[in-house]
Amino acid sequence: MDPARQLQTPQISWLGTHAVLFEAPGELSLENQQRIWALADYAQELNAIRGVVPGMNNLMLVFGPQLREGASLFEQLQRQWQRGESKTFSGRVIELDVTYGGEPGPHICDVAEHTGMTIQEIVQRHSEPLYPVYALGSHPGYCYLGNMDPAIATPRRSTPVQSIPGGSVSIGGVQTGVSASPGPSGWNTIGRTDFVFFDAHAEPPVRLQPGDSIRFRVSRVLA
């Protein structure tokens, strides 16, 4: 690991009176996320910690009344981060058939206009990578993914859409993701898959976990 990168300082801030947010330095990367996963394991063993929630390049820690001094916790987390420990998973690769463009992907033309690419090139670049699941959040079953081609990065929409269907594949900034259920979105929807990410009656109800990966397969491209 680059020593200069390792010595970058994380940001730690309070979330109310019983939680803190640890934010990793640097850009989104699998390397950083693997260090977040390792830090989560470390924090779970601390007596004062009641719960940990890994996020995208960050970690929320919830603690109880036995925590007497927040500064000492901050120092512990900083020291552990600088050790550079990481955690990897032997996750599954899930392939999702996606229909790009048309009614399932109403904003793909906006992405094309922003990037200056053709729709075919956007589809090719979007479907080429293997996307690791960094974290779960936003809504049940939603996967935060890494590894999108930065060439197709597109800013979030100035006016969010009130509701998009579950299975909608979208781009927001440098990230891509799939909505696990219907709901509002400020991202650019470029396609749709029939894969079910969350089923309250299944065991477990969430189909994917951090460490799994998604590969998008082109089913159709609609004009």
XYZ file of N, CA and C in Angstrom:
669
model
N 0.839 -1.191 0.000
C 0.000 0.000 0.000
C 0.880 1.250 0.000
N 0.451 2.283 -0.693
C 1.169 3.546 -0.740
C 1.211 4.143 0.660
N 2.428 4.358 1.262
C 2.509 4.902 2.619
C 1.826 6.250 2.757
N 1.916 7.091 1.724
C 1.281 8.414 1.801
C -0.228 8.274 1.925
N -0.803 7.321 1.187
C -2.243 7.111 1.261
C -2.635 6.556 2.617
N -1.806 5.645 3.151
C -2.120 5.018 4.422
C -2.177 6.058 5.540
N -1.383 7.112 5.445
C -1.303 8.100 6.510
C -2.326 9.220 6.370
N -3.173 9.192 5.325
C -4.232 10.171 5.235
C -5.154 10.028 6.435
N -5.682 11.136 6.911
C -6.449 11.133 8.147
C -7.934 10.939 7.896
N -8.546 9.926 8.511
C -9.997 9.766 8.411
C -10.708 10.892 9.160
N -11.982 11.088 8.833
C -12.808 12.064 9.535
C -13.780 11.313 10.441
N -13.875 11.741 11.690
C -14.795 11.133 12.648
C -15.684 12.228 13.216
N -16.987 12.033 13.143
C -17.914 13.067 13.614
C -19.051 12.428 14.397
N -19.642 13.218 15.281
C -20.745 12.735 16.100
C -22.029 12.669 15.287
N -22.825 11.637 15.566
C -24.191 11.531 15.048
C -25.114 11.498 16.267
N -25.581 12.664 16.681
C -26.351 12.731 17.914
C -25.451 12.495 19.116
N -25.963 11.794 20.128
C -25.213 11.582 21.369
C -24.784 10.134 21.575
N -25.237 9.215 20.702
C -24.924 7.807 20.910
C -24.363 7.128 19.664
N -23.811 7.904 18.758
C -23.217 7.300 17.564
C -22.181 8.245 16.973
N -21.234 7.651 16.229
C -20.247 8.431 15.484
C -20.155 7.863 14.076
N -19.697 8.702 13.166
C -19.469 8.284 11.786
C -17.989 8.394 11.476
N -17.401 7.262 11.076
C -16.000 7.199 10.668
C -15.977 7.214 9.147
N -15.337 8.223 8.548
C -15.276 8.356 7.098
C -13.844 8.146 6.623
N -13.658 7.174 5.758
C -12.324 6.852 5.256
C -11.811 7.956 4.343
N -10.517 8.223 4.368
C -9.954 9.243 3.474
C -9.806 8.720 2.056
N -9.690 9.626 1.121
C -9.448 9.228 -0.258
C -10.722 8.917 -1.010
N -10.551 8.473 -2.251
C -11.676 8.192 -3.118
C -12.265 6.814 -2.836
N -13.487 6.596 -3.347
C -14.114 5.291 -3.238
C -13.243 4.243 -3.917
N -12.976 3.161 -3.211
C -12.179 2.082 -3.799
C -12.448 0.807 -3.024
N -12.229 -0.335 -3.667
C -12.395 -1.610 -2.995
C -11.384 -1.755 -1.865
N -10.186 -1.239 -2.064
C -9.156 -1.302 -1.025
C -9.630 -0.602 0.246
N -10.179 0.605 0.087
C -10.702 1.326 1.245
C -11.860 0.572 1.883
N -12.737 0.001 1.053
C -13.898 -0.692 1.600
C -13.486 -1.943 2.366
N -12.471 -2.634 1.903
C -11.977 -3.804 2.624
C -11.406 -3.411 3.982
N -10.833 -2.231 4.068
C -10.346 -1.735 5.357
C -11.516 -1.345 6.264
N -12.593 -0.824 5.668
C -13.803 -0.531 6.448
C -14.373 -1.818 7.038
N -14.439 -2.891 6.232
C -14.950 -4.175 6.726
C -14.101 -4.678 7.899
N -12.774 -4.534 7.790
C -11.899 -4.979 8.877
C -12.093 -4.110 10.115
N -12.261 -2.819 9.932
C -12.472 -1.928 11.065
C -13.798 -2.247 11.760
N -14.808 -2.645 11.001
C -16.095 -3.031 11.584
C -15.917 -4.239 12.508
N -15.136 -5.226 12.072
C -14.878 -6.396 12.920
C -14.164 -5.988 14.200
N -13.189 -5.093 14.063
C -12.455 -4.617 15.237
C -13.383 -3.892 16.213
N -14.221 -3.005 15.691
C -15.091 -2.193 16.550
C -16.128 -3.040 17.271
N -16.578 -4.123 16.632
C -17.576 -4.982 17.267
C -17.066 -5.608 18.559
N -15.748 -5.722 18.700
C -15.169 -6.327 19.896
C -14.940 -5.324 21.021
N -15.164 -4.049 20.774
C -14.981 -3.043 21.824
C -16.179 -3.054 22.770
N -15.917 -2.994 24.062
C -16.981 -3.121 25.058
C -18.050 -2.047 24.939
N -17.655 -0.841 24.553
C -18.607 0.267 24.534
C -19.518 0.247 23.309
N -19.176 -0.550 22.293
C -19.908 -0.501 21.030
C -21.090 -1.468 21.042
N -22.251 -0.955 20.710
C -23.468 -1.774 20.646
C -23.780 -2.256 19.230
N -23.322 -1.519 18.223
C -23.609 -1.915 16.862
C -22.738 -1.181 15.873
N -22.464 -1.815 14.744
C -21.685 -1.193 13.672
C -22.454 -1.343 12.366
N -22.400 -0.315 11.529
C -23.094 -0.333 10.243
C -22.122 0.129 9.167
N -21.490 -0.797 8.429
C -20.598 -0.374 7.346
C -21.388 0.297 6.236
N -20.888 1.423 5.757
C -21.482 2.127 4.635
C -20.489 2.223 3.498
N -20.786 3.095 2.559
C -19.923 3.280 1.396
C -18.770 4.195 1.800
N -17.597 3.589 2.051
C -16.420 4.351 2.446
C -16.543 4.938 3.841
N -17.489 4.401 4.640
C -17.650 4.909 6.003
C -18.168 3.812 6.915
N -18.165 4.108 8.215
C -18.617 3.149 9.212
C -19.314 3.911 10.333
N -20.579 3.538 10.612
C -21.291 4.121 11.743
C -21.169 3.197 12.943
N -20.854 3.789 14.103
C -20.723 3.019 15.335
C -21.712 3.563 16.355
N -22.507 2.670 16.923
C -23.489 3.034 17.946
C -22.978 2.524 19.287
N -23.011 3.380 20.302
C -22.464 2.986 21.599
C -23.463 3.256 22.722
N -23.202 2.624 23.845
C -24.077 2.747 24.998
C -23.546 3.703 26.042
N -24.205 3.785 27.187
C -23.819 4.745 28.236
C -22.484 4.433 28.884
N -21.952 3.220 28.657
C -20.672 2.887 29.266
C -19.505 3.617 28.620
N -19.743 4.278 27.464
C -18.675 5.061 26.845
C -18.507 6.366 27.612
N -17.382 6.521 28.268
C -17.148 7.690 29.112
C -16.446 8.826 28.391
N -15.629 8.484 27.429
C -14.807 9.507 26.787
C -14.710 9.224 25.299
N -15.375 10.075 24.501
C -15.391 9.869 23.065
C -14.025 10.008 22.437
N -13.183 10.889 22.980
C -11.864 11.127 22.384
C -11.020 9.859 22.369
N -11.123 9.052 23.413
C -10.326 7.824 23.452
C -10.787 6.843 22.381
N -12.095 6.793 22.131
C -12.606 5.942 21.057
C -12.093 6.421 19.713
N -12.116 7.731 19.490
C -11.622 8.286 18.243
C -10.166 7.892 18.025
N -9.362 7.976 19.074
C -7.944 7.634 18.959
C -7.760 6.151 18.641
N -8.566 5.298 19.271
C -8.490 3.865 18.985
C -8.796 3.581 17.519
N -9.842 4.203 17.007
C -10.228 3.980 15.625
C -9.159 4.479 14.662
N -8.586 5.651 14.967
C -7.532 6.198 14.114
C -6.324 5.266 14.088
N -5.909 4.783 15.261
C -4.746 3.892 15.322
C -5.003 2.593 14.562
N -6.196 2.034 14.739
C -6.517 0.790 14.048
C -6.535 0.982 12.540
N -7.062 2.116 12.087
C -7.096 2.394 10.649
C -5.688 2.477 10.069
N -4.792 3.132 10.779
C -3.434 3.290 10.275
C -2.672 1.971 10.212
N -3.158 0.945 10.894
C -2.512 -0.371 10.778
C -2.722 -0.968 9.392
N -3.732 -0.486 8.687
C -3.929 -0.914 7.309
C -4.506 -2.307 7.142
N -5.149 -2.840 8.165
C -5.713 -4.182 8.055
C -6.926 -4.168 7.121
N -7.100 -5.253 6.377
C -8.217 -5.355 5.450
C -8.874 -6.715 5.574
N -10.098 -6.801 5.062
C -10.857 -8.044 5.097
C -11.425 -8.306 3.708
N -11.330 -9.541 3.267
C -11.894 -9.914 1.972
C -12.947 -11.008 2.174
N -13.845 -11.118 1.205
C -14.880 -12.134 1.232
C -14.755 -13.013 -0.014
N -15.139 -14.270 0.132
C -15.276 -15.147 -1.040
C -16.752 -15.123 -1.440
N -17.163 -14.005 -2.012
C -18.569 -13.814 -2.328
C -18.972 -14.441 -3.653
N -20.270 -14.394 -3.909
C -20.825 -14.937 -5.145
C -20.817 -13.874 -6.235
N -20.868 -14.317 -7.475
C -21.056 -13.431 -8.617
C -22.474 -13.657 -9.135
N -23.298 -12.614 -9.096
C -24.684 -12.695 -9.532
C -24.811 -11.978 -10.874
N -25.293 -12.681 -11.881
C -25.462 -12.080 -13.207
C -26.919 -11.639 -13.371
N -27.093 -10.385 -13.792
C -28.426 -9.809 -13.934
C -28.679 -9.433 -15.394
N -29.749 -9.940 -15.963
C -30.147 -9.556 -17.316
C -30.800 -8.185 -17.261
N -30.333 -7.261 -18.095
C -30.814 -5.880 -18.070
C -31.318 -5.475 -19.452
N -32.493 -4.858 -19.479
C -32.980 -4.196 -20.690
C -32.601 -2.722 -20.571
N -31.791 -2.240 -21.483
C -31.315 -0.864 -21.459
C -32.171 0.009 -22.376
N -32.353 1.281 -21.980
C -33.045 2.248 -22.813
C -34.544 2.054 -22.836
N -35.217 2.821 -23.708
C -36.661 2.731 -23.842
C -37.385 3.090 -22.559
N -38.550 2.503 -22.349
C -39.321 2.771 -21.135
C -38.598 2.302 -19.873
N -37.875 1.165 -19.892
C -37.142 0.751 -18.699
C -35.970 1.671 -18.341
N -35.404 2.367 -19.344
C -34.243 3.239 -19.096
C -34.441 4.623 -19.673
N -35.379 5.401 -19.104
C -35.779 6.667 -19.731
C -34.715 7.751 -19.733
N -33.657 7.598 -18.940
C -32.657 8.665 -18.847
C -31.347 8.319 -19.556
N -31.333 7.231 -20.320
C -30.077 6.855 -20.956
C -29.650 7.898 -21.985
N -30.623 8.584 -22.591
C -30.265 9.644 -23.544
C -29.630 10.830 -22.831
N -30.029 11.093 -21.584
C -29.401 12.161 -20.806
C -27.953 11.818 -20.491
N -27.701 10.548 -20.192
C -26.326 10.109 -19.944
C -25.506 10.237 -21.224
N -26.118 9.883 -22.362
C -25.421 10.005 -23.644
C -25.081 11.460 -23.945
N -26.028 12.349 -23.673
C -25.778 13.772 -23.928
C -24.683 14.309 -23.030
N -24.676 13.891 -21.769
C -23.655 14.385 -20.835
C -22.266 13.870 -21.189
N -22.175 12.602 -21.566
C -20.866 11.993 -21.809
C -20.377 12.169 -23.242
N -21.299 12.484 -24.166
C -20.937 12.570 -25.571
C -20.781 11.225 -26.236
N -21.265 10.174 -25.600
C -21.152 8.825 -26.148
C -22.466 8.406 -26.799
N -22.394 7.346 -27.589
C -23.607 6.746 -28.126
C -24.230 5.857 -27.051
N -25.497 5.536 -27.242
C -26.168 4.649 -26.293
C -25.491 3.288 -26.264
N -25.084 2.796 -27.417
C -24.416 1.502 -27.473
C -23.117 1.503 -26.673
N -22.382 2.606 -26.751
C -21.130 2.672 -26.005
C -21.386 2.731 -24.509
N -22.420 3.464 -24.100
C -22.771 3.522 -22.683
C -23.128 2.137 -22.178
N -23.953 1.413 -22.942
C -24.342 0.056 -22.553
C -23.115 -0.844 -22.450
N -22.215 -0.747 -23.399
C -21.014 -1.578 -23.373
C -20.161 -1.278 -22.146
N -19.928 0.009 -21.887
C -19.084 0.391 -20.750
C -19.745 0.038 -19.419
N -21.073 0.144 -19.368
C -21.769 -0.151 -18.112
C -21.797 -1.648 -17.827
N -21.869 -2.473 -18.856
C -22.012 -3.912 -18.664
C -20.681 -4.657 -18.609
N -19.568 -3.992 -18.851
C -18.270 -4.666 -18.865
C -17.716 -4.998 -17.474
N -17.787 -4.079 -16.497
C -17.112 -4.354 -15.220
C -17.824 -5.412 -14.378
N -17.085 -5.951 -13.428
C -17.653 -6.741 -12.343
C -17.787 -5.788 -11.159
N -19.006 -5.656 -10.631
C -19.293 -4.651 -9.610
C -19.347 -5.284 -8.216
N -18.354 -5.033 -7.357
C -18.418 -5.559 -5.997
C -19.459 -4.808 -5.166
N -20.151 -5.551 -4.319
C -21.098 -4.943 -3.381
C -20.310 -4.433 -2.180
N -20.273 -3.102 -2.023
C -19.525 -2.506 -0.918
C -20.325 -2.527 0.375
N -21.619 -2.225 0.280
C -22.443 -2.091 1.479
C -23.910 -2.170 1.098
N -24.761 -2.375 2.102
C -26.206 -2.357 1.929
C -26.766 -1.115 2.617
N -27.812 -0.535 2.043
C -28.392 0.643 2.679
C -29.438 1.295 1.808
N -29.778 2.541 2.125
C -30.769 3.338 1.407
C -32.170 2.790 1.628
N -32.404 1.535 1.216
C -33.660 0.839 1.485
C -33.364 -0.657 1.472
N -34.245 -1.500 2.048
C -33.931 -2.929 2.199
C -33.535 -3.589 0.887
N -32.353 -4.220 0.920
C -31.858 -4.948 -0.233
C -31.021 -4.150 -1.197
N -30.962 -2.823 -1.019
C -30.216 -1.999 -1.969
C -28.716 -2.199 -1.777
N -28.001 -2.382 -2.881
C -26.561 -2.628 -2.852
C -25.801 -1.403 -3.349
N -24.852 -0.926 -2.558
C -23.929 0.102 -3.020
C -22.785 -0.596 -3.750
N -22.588 -0.242 -5.010
C -21.633 -0.929 -5.864
C -20.425 -0.054 -6.171
N -19.294 -0.690 -6.358
C -18.097 0.007 -6.805
C -17.708 -0.431 -8.199
N -16.696 0.252 -8.752
C -16.019 -0.183 -9.977
C -16.696 0.267 -11.270
N -17.583 1.267 -11.215
C -18.158 1.737 -12.470
C -17.119 2.503 -13.283
N -17.171 2.369 -14.593
C -16.283 3.103 -15.494
C -16.523 4.602 -15.297
N -15.501 5.374 -14.883
C -15.704 6.806 -14.632
C -16.088 7.589 -15.880
N -15.855 7.021 -17.059
C -16.190 7.732 -18.297
C -17.689 7.929 -18.457
N -18.510 7.091 -17.808
C -19.958 7.243 -17.935
C -20.580 7.894 -16.686
N -19.742 8.416 -15.800
C -20.261 9.131 -14.630
C -21.110 10.313 -15.088
N -22.261 10.480 -14.453
C -23.217 11.524 -14.820
C -23.823 12.106 -13.554
N -23.872 13.424 -13.427
C -24.427 14.020 -12.201
C -25.859 13.575 -11.931
N -26.213 13.576 -10.674
C -27.592 13.266 -10.309
C -28.524 14.308 -10.914
N -29.778 13.940 -11.045
C -30.757 14.793 -11.686
C -31.077 15.998 -10.806
N -31.260 17.163 -11.441
C -31.566 18.377 -10.684
C -32.928 18.279 -10.013
N -33.850 17.543 -10.633
C -35.173 17.304 -10.050
C -35.382 15.799 -9.927
N -35.463 15.258 -8.718
C -35.642 13.814 -8.560
C -36.956 13.324 -9.169
N -36.962 12.068 -9.570
C -38.166 11.414 -10.070
C -38.957 10.914 -8.862
N -40.268 11.114 -8.874
C -41.077 10.760 -7.704
C -41.090 9.265 -7.440
N -41.071 8.447 -8.492
C -41.074 7.005 -8.278
C -40.511 6.289 -9.498
N -39.604 5.333 -9.234
C -39.103 4.448 -10.281
C -39.387 3.017 -9.838
N -39.545 2.083 -10.772
C -39.867 0.701 -10.397
C -38.700 0.001 -9.712
N -39.014 -1.014 -8.919
C -37.967 -1.887 -8.414
C -37.247 -2.544 -9.571
N -35.936 -2.739 -9.434
C -35.137 -3.311 -10.508
C -34.557 -2.289 -11.455
N -34.853 -0.992 -11.222
C -34.317 0.056 -12.095
C -32.812 0.186 -11.899
N -32.069 0.179 -12.999
C -30.610 0.315 -12.989
C -30.285 1.771 -13.294
N -29.538 2.415 -12.415
C -29.337 3.863 -12.544
C -27.888 4.253 -12.311
N -27.559 5.462 -12.775
C -26.249 6.069 -12.568
C -26.442 7.373 -11.811
N -25.660 7.563 -10.757
C -25.676 8.809 -10.000
C -24.258 9.216 -9.662
N -23.730 10.229 -10.335
C -22.339 10.602 -10.120
C -21.425 9.494 -10.611
N -20.493 9.045 -9.744
C -19.535 8.005 -10.129
C -20.026 6.618 -9.735
N -21.289 6.499 -9.326
C -21.810 5.220 -8.861
C -22.953 4.725 -9.743
N -23.152 3.418 -9.706
C -24.327 2.811 -10.318
C -24.965 1.891 -9.299
N -26.257 1.628 -9.458
C -26.963 0.768 -8.521
C -28.283 0.320 -9.107
N -28.944 -0.589 -8.373
C -30.237 -1.127 -8.791
C -31.228 -0.929 -7.649
N -32.348 -0.277 -7.921
C -33.366 -0.071 -6.898
C -33.978 -1.417 -6.524
N -34.015 -1.695 -5.232
C -34.558 -2.968 -4.772
C -36.075 -2.934 -4.632
N -36.671 -1.739 -4.623
C -38.115 -1.593 -4.500
C -38.524 -0.272 -5.133
N -39.802 -0.085 -5.462
C -40.244 1.189 -6.040
C -40.021 2.344 -5.066
N -39.718 3.515 -5.619
C -39.534 4.682 -4.764
C -38.916 5.833 -5.523
N -38.762 6.983 -4.866
C -38.178 8.157 -5.516
C -36.693 7.961 -5.785
N -36.170 8.728 -6.751
C -34.746 8.623 -7.079
C -34.284 9.890 -7.773
N -33.080 10.306 -7.453
C -32.457 11.429 -8.135
C -31.401 10.984 -9.129
N -31.297 9.659 -9.354
C -30.305 9.123 -10.271
C -30.879 9.013 -11.681
N -30.021 8.713 -12.629
C -30.408 8.581 -14.040
C -30.663 7.116 -14.359
N -31.920 6.762 -14.595
C -32.296 5.375 -14.843
C -31.996 5.004 -16.291
N -31.155 3.983 -16.483
C -30.720 3.599 -17.830
C -31.231 2.225 -18.242
N -31.852 1.481 -17.322
C -32.330 0.145 -17.671
C -33.093 -0.474 -16.516
N -33.429 -1.756 -16.689
C -34.177 -2.455 -15.648
C -33.883 -3.951 -15.705
N -33.886 -4.565 -14.511
C -33.723 -6.007 -14.379
C -34.897 -6.569 -13.592
N -35.179 -7.859 -13.797
C -36.263 -8.518 -13.067
C -35.791 -9.154 -11.767
N -34.516 -9.044 -11.457
C -33.974 -9.685 -10.255
C -34.624 -9.093 -8.996
N -34.971 -9.964 -8.046
C -35.588 -9.539 -6.790
C -34.507 -9.481 -5.711
N -34.237 -8.286 -5.203
C -33.178 -8.099 -4.209
C -33.662 -8.327 -2.782
N -34.958 -8.125 -2.537
C -35.477 -8.223 -1.170
C -36.826 -8.927 -1.180
N -36.954 -9.931 -0.317
C -38.210 -10.650 -0.152
C -38.415 -10.865 1.340
N -39.390 -10.158 1.912
C -39.610 -10.201 3.357
C -39.961 -11.595 3.851
N -40.430 -12.466 2.962
C -40.842 -13.806 3.367
C -39.747 -14.849 3.163
N -38.634 -14.437 2.597
C -37.528 -15.366 2.348
C -36.572 -15.377 3.538
N -35.707 -16.368 3.565
C -34.697 -16.464 4.617
C -33.348 -16.766 3.976
N -32.409 -15.814 3.937
C -32.563 -14.444 4.444
C -33.368 -13.582 3.470
N -33.963 -12.496 3.949
C -34.774 -11.656 3.055
C -33.957 -10.871 2.045
N -32.689 -10.578 2.348
C -31.817 -9.823 1.453
C -30.984 -10.803 0.631
N -31.027 -10.678 -0.684
C -30.407 -11.667 -1.561
C -28.893 -11.541 -1.665
N -28.367 -10.307 -1.597
C -26.933 -10.098 -1.734
C -26.359 -9.521 -0.447
N -25.058 -9.721 -0.273
C -24.350 -9.240 0.902
C -23.045 -8.582 0.471
N -22.468 -7.707 1.318
C -21.153 -7.157 0.999
C -20.150 -8.274 0.706
N -19.376 -8.085 -0.336
C -18.434 -9.109 -0.778
C -18.924 -9.887 -1.973
N -20.263 -9.904 -2.193
C -20.787 -10.454 -3.444
C -20.484 -9.475 -4.573
N -20.694 -9.907 -5.797
C -20.468 -9.041 -6.955
C -21.615 -9.198 -7.946
N -21.851 -8.148 -8.714
C -22.892 -8.140 -9.741
C -22.250 -7.945 -11.105
N -22.732 -8.728 -12.065
C -22.359 -8.514 -13.455
C -23.646 -8.281 -14.250
N -23.716 -7.159 -14.966
C -24.877 -6.852 -15.779
C -24.715 -7.477 -17.160
N -25.723 -8.209 -17.603
C -25.729 -8.808 -18.931
C -26.772 -8.099 -19.779
N -26.397 -7.780 -20.991
C -27.288 -7.040 -21.882
C -28.340 -7.982 -22.452
N -29.578 -7.765 -22.075
C -30.689 -8.544 -22.619
C -31.198 -7.920 -23.907
N -31.514 -6.624 -23.850
C -31.969 -5.873 -25.018
C -31.526 -4.427 -24.867
N -31.439 -3.731 -25.983
C -31.224 -2.291 -26.003
C -32.349 -1.696 -26.822
N -33.180 -0.875 -26.182
C -34.345 -0.289 -26.840
C -34.059 1.147 -27.270
N -34.632 1.539 -28.364
C -34.435 2.905 -28.870
C -35.243 3.884 -28.032
